[in-house]
Short mmCIF file of C-alpha atoms in Angstrom, two decimals:
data_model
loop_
_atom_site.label_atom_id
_atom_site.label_comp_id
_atom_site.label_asym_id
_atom_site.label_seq_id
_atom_site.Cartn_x
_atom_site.Cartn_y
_atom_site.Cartn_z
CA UNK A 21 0.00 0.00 0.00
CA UNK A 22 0.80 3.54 -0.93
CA UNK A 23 0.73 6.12 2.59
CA UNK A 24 -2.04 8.47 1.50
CA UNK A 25 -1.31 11.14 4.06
CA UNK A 26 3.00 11.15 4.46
CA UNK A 27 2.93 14.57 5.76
CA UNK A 28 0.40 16.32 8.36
CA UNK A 29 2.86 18.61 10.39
CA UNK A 30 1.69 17.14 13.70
CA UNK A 31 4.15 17.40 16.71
CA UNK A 32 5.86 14.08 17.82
CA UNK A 33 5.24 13.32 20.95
CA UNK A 34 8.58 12.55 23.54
CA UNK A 35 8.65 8.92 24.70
CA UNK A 36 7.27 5.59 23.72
CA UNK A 37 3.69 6.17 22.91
CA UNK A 38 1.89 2.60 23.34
CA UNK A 39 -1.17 3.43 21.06
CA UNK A 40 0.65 4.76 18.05
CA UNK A 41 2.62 1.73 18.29
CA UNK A 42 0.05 -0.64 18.18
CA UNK A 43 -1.51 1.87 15.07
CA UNK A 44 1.51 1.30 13.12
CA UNK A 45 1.50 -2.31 13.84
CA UNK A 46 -1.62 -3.28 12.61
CA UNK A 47 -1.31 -0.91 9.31
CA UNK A 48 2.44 -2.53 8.83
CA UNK A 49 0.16 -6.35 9.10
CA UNK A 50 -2.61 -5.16 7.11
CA UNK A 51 -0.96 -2.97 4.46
CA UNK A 52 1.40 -6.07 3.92
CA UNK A 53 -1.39 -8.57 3.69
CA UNK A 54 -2.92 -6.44 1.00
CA UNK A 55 -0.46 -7.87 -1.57
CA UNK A 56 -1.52 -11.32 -1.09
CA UNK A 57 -4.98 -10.73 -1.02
CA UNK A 58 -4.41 -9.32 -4.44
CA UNK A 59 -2.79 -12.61 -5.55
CA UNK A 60 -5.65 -14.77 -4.38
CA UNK A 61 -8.17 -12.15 -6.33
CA UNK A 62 -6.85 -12.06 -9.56
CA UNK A 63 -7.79 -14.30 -12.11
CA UNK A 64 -11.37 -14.74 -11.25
CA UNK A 65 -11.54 -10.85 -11.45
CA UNK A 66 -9.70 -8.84 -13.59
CA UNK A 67 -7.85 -5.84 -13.06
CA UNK A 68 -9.58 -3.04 -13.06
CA UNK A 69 -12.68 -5.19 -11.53
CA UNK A 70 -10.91 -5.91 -8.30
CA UNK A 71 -9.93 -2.44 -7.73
CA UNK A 72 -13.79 -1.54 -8.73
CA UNK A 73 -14.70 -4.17 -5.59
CA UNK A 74 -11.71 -3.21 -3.55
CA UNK A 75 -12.28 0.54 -3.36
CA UNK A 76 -15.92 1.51 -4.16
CA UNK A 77 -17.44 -0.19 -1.39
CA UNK A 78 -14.56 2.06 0.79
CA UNK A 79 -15.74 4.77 -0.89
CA UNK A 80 -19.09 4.20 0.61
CA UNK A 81 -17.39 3.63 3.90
CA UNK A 82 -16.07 7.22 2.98
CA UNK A 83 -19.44 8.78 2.33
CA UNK A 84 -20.58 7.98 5.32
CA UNK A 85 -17.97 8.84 7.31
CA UNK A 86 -18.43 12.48 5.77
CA UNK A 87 -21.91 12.66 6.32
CA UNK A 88 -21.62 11.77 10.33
CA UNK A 89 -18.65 13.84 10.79
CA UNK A 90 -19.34 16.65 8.29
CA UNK A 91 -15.75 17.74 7.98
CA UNK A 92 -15.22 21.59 6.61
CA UNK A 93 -15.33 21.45 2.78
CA UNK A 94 -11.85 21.45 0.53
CA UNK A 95 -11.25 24.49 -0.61
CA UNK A 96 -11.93 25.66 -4.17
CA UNK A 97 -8.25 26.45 -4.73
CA UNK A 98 -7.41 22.78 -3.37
CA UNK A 99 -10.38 20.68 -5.21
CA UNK A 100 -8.83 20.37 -8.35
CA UNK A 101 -5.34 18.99 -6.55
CA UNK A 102 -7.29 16.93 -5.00
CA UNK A 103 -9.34 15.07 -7.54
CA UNK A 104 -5.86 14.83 -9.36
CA UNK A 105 -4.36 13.38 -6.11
CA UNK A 106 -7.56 11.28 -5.63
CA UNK A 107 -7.31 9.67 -9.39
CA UNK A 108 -3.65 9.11 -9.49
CA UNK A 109 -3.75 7.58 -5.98
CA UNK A 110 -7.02 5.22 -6.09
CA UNK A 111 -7.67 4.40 -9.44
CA UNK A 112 -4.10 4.27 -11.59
CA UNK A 113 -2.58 3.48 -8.30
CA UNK A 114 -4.36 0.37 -7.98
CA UNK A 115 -5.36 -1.04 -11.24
CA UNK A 116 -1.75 -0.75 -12.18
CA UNK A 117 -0.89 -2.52 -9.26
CA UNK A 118 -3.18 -5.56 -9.78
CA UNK A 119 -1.75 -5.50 -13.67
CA UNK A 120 0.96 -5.93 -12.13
CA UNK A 121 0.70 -8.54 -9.54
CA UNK A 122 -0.69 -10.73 -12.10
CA UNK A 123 2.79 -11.61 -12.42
CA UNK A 124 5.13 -10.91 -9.69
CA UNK A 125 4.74 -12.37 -5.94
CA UNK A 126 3.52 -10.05 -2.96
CA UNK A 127 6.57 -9.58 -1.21
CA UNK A 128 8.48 -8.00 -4.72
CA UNK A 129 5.66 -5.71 -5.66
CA UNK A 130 5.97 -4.69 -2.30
CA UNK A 131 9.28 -3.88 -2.53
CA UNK A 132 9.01 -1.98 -5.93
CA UNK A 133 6.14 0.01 -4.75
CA UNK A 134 8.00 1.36 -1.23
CA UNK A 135 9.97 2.85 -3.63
CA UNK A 136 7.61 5.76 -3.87
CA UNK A 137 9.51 8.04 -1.41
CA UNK A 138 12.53 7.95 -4.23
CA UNK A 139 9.88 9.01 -6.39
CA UNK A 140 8.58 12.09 -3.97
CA UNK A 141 12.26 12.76 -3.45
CA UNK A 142 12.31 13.27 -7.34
CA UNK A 143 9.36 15.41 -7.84
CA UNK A 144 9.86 17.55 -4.88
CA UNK A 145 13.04 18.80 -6.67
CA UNK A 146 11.14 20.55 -8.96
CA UNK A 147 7.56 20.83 -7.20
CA UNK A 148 9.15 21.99 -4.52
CA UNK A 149 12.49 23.70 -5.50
CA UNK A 150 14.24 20.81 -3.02
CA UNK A 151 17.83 19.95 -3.23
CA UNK A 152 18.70 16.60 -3.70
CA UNK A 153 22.53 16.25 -3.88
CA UNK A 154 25.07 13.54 -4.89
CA UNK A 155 24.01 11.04 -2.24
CA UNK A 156 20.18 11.43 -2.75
CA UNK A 157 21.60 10.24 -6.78
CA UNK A 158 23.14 7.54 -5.34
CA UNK A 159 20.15 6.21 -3.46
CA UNK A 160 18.26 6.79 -6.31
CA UNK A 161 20.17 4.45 -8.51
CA UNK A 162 20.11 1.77 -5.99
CA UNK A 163 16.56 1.84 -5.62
CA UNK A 164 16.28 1.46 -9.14
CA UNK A 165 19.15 -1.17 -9.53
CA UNK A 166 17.69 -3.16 -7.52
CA UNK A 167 13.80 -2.87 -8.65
CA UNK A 168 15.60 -4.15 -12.25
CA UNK A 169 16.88 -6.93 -10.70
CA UNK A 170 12.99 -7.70 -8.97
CA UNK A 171 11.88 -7.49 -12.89
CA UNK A 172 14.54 -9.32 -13.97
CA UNK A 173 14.62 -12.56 -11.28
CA UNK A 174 12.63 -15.76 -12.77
CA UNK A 175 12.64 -19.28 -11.14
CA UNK A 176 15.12 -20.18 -13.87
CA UNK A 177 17.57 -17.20 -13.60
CA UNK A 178 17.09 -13.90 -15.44
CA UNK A 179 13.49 -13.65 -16.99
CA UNK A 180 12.55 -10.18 -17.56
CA UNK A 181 9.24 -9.16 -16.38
CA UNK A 182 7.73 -5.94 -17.62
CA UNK A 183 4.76 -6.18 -14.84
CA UNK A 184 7.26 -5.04 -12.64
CA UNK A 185 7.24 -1.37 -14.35
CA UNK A 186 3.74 -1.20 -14.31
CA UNK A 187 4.37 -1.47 -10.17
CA UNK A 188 6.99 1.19 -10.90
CA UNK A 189 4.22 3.25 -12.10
CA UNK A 190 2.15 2.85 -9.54
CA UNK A 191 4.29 3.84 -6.84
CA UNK A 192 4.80 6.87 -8.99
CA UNK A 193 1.04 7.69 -9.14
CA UNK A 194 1.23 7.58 -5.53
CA UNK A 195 4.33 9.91 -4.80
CA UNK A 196 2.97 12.43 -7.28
CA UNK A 197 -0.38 12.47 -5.00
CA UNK A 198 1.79 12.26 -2.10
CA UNK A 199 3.10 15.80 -3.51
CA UNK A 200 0.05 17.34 -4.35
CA UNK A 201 -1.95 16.63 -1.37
CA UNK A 202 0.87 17.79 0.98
CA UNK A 203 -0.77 21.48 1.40
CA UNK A 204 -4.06 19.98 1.58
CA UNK A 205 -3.06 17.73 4.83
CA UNK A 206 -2.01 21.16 6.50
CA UNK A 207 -5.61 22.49 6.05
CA UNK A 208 -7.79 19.66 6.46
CA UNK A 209 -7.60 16.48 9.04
CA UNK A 210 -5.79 13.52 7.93
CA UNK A 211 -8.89 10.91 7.76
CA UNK A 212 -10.95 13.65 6.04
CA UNK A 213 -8.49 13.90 3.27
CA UNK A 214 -8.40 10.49 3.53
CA UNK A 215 -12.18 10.21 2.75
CA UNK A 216 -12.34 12.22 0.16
CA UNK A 217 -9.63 11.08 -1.78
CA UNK A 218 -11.52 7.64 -1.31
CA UNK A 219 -14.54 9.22 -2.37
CA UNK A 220 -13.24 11.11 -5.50
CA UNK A 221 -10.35 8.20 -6.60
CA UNK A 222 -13.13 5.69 -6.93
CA UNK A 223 -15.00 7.79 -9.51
CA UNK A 224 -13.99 6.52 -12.48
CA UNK A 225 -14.05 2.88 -11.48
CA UNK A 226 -17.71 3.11 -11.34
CA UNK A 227 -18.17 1.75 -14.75
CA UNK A 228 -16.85 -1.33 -13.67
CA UNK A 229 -19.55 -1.77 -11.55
CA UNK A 230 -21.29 -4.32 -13.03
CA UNK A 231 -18.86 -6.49 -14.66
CA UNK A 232 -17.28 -6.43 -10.66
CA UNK A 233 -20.52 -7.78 -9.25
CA UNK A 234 -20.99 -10.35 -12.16
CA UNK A 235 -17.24 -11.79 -11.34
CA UNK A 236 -17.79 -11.69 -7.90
CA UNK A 237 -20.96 -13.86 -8.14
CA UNK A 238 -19.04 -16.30 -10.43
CA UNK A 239 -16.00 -16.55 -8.03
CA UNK A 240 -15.42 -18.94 -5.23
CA UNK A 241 -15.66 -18.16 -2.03
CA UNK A 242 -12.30 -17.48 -1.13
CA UNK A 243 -12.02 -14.60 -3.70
CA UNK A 244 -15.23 -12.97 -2.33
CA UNK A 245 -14.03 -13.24 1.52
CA UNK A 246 -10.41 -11.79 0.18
CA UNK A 247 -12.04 -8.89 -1.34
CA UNK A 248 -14.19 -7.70 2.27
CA UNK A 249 -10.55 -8.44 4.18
CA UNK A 250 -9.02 -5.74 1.50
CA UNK A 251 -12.54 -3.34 1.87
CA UNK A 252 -12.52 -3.72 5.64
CA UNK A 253 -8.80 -4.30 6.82
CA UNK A 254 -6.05 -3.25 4.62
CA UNK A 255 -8.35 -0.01 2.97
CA UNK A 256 -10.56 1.00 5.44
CA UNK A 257 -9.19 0.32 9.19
CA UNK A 258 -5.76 0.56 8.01
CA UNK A 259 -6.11 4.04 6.89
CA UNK A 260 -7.49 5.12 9.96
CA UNK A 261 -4.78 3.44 11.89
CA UNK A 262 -2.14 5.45 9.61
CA UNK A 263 -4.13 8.60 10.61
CA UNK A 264 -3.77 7.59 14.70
CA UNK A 265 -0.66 7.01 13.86
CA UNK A 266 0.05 10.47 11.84
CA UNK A 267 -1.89 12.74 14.72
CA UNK A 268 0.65 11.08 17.40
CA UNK A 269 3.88 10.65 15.51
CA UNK A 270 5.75 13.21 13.24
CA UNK A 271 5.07 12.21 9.47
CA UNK A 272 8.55 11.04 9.40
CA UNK A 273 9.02 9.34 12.29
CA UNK A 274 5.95 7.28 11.43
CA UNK A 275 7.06 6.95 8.18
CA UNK A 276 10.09 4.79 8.96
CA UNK A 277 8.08 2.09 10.59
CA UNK A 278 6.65 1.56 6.63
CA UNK A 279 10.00 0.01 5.70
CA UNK A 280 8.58 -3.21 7.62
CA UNK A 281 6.09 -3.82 5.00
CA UNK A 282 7.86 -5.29 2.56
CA UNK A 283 9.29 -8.14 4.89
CA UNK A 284 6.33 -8.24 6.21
CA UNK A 285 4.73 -8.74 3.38
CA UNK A 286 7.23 -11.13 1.63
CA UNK A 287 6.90 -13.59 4.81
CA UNK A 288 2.94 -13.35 4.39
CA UNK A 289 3.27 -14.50 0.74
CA UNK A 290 5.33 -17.44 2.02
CA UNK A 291 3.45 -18.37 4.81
CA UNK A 292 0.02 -18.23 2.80
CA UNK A 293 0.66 -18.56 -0.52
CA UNK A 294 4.09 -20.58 -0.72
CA UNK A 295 6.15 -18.10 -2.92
CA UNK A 296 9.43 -18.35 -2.00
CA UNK A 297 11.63 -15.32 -3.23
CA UNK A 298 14.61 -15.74 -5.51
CA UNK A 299 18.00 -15.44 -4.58
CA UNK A 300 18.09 -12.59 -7.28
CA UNK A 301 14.55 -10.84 -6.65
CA UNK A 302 16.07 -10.76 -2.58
CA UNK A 303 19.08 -9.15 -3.49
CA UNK A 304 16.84 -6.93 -5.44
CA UNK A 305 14.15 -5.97 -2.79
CA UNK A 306 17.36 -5.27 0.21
CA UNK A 307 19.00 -3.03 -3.02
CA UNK A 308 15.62 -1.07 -3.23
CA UNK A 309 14.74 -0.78 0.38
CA UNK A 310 18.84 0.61 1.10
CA UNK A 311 18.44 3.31 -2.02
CA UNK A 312 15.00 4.25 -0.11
CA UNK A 313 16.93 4.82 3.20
CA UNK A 314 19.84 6.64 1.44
CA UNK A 315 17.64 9.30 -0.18
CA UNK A 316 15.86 10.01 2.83
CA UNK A 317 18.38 10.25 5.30
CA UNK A 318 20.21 12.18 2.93
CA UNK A 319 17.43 14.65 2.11
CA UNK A 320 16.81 15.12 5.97
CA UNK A 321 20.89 15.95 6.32
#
């Protein structure tokens, strides 16, 4: 999963704080779960249907969220960055995920996509006038080295797969609405942002409705439970947990905890769906994760 708000501005607060431990525990599990799910899913839906059933039902979760806590209204001068965020972030975001994991195992696509601070690292240079530096370069071509080697690891050796760039791209949808809703999360709260970008990001999966429904009522029974565990757990509650986490952590503090996904998620493919990682795609996913850690640490020096 992508981290729809990165950046609120809230203070940290000193010490070990037990609940927004806990928060970030159970949105590491769930988030990291999420790419399995997907596994199981596609096939008997396609695509684009399974991010139709995966996110339209949250984006009635959303609605109603806004109509019982009747949040202040975006801005007009923030609407339109929003519905750009909300698109990029919901509906490319995920359909080019699920292309992609048609493919490649959970715990790679999870490394490629926590790539998406590289990404933000890169657009904040010139969204943001940020300097980036010869380190932050560095980092940057690890990351990348090492998502080539994901694309390129097969059971037999080298095997390029080009479903890994279509990951690539969807960790890129999600740093460029990491960018653009950045103002936003100063002036609105997190899980309002949240909701709308739920809300707004579903829109144009709604003509997917009914060929979503139709697959669903044609798929076994595993598929259909897999798809409320993503609506519920990973989408929903693990949002909100993110927020918790946001409102009593700094954004980057929390942040950091996020690099436990991938494992996370690469020992939740194992466990439940038997993929065992290559010696190359490993080597790969540590390469990507270190380039992620030298960009940011450099970017904070």
């Amino acid at each position: 999963m992508s981290t729809v708000a990165m950046s609120t501005g809230t203070d940290e607060k000193q010490g070990f704080d037990v609940i927004a431990f806990l928060a970030i525990l159970v949105t590491i599990v769930f988030w990291a779960s999420s790419f399995a799910v997907i596994r199981i899913a596609l096939g008997p839906l396609t695509p684009i249907e399974l991010a139709t059933a995966r996110y339209v039902p949250a984006a009635l979760i959303a609605v109603v969220y806004l109509a019982i806590a009747r949040p202040a209204l975006p801005a007009k001068g923030d609407i339109l960055r929003l519905v750009v965020a909300a698109v990029l972030f919901i509906a490319a975001y995920a359909v080019l995920l699920n292309m992609g994991e048609r493919t490649v195992a959970a715990g790679p696509a999870s490394f490629i996509i926590n790539t998406m601070p590289v990404f933000t690292a890169l657009i904040a240079i010139f969204a943001l006038g940020e300097r980036f530096g010869h380190w932050g370069w560095v980092g940057t071509a690890i990351s990348f080295a090492g998502v080539a080697l994901i694309a390129a690891s097969g059971e037999d050796g080298f095997d390029l797969d080009p479903n890994a760039i279509l990951i690539l791209g969807a960790a890129l949808c999600s740093a460029i609405a990491s960018v653009l809703q950045k103002p936003i999360l100063g002036r609105m709260p997190a899980l309002a942002v949240t909701a709308w970008l739920m809300l707004i990001g579903s829109v144009p999966l709604l003509p997917a409705v009914p060929s979503a429904l139709q697959a669903l009522a044609s798929a076994p029974a595993e598929v259909n439970w897999g798809i409320a565990y993503l609506v519920l757990f990973p989408t929903v509650i693990g949002y909100v947990t993110w927020a918790i986490a946001l409102k009593r952590l700094s954004a980057a503090r929390a942040s950091n905890f996020l690099y436990g996904v991938p494992p996370t998620a690469t020992l939740i493919g194992f466990l439940w769906l038997g993929e065992v990682p290559t010696l190359i795609g490993a080597i790969g996913g540590i390469m990507a994760i270190v380039g992620v850690l030298v960009v940011n640490v450099m970017r904070r020096r």
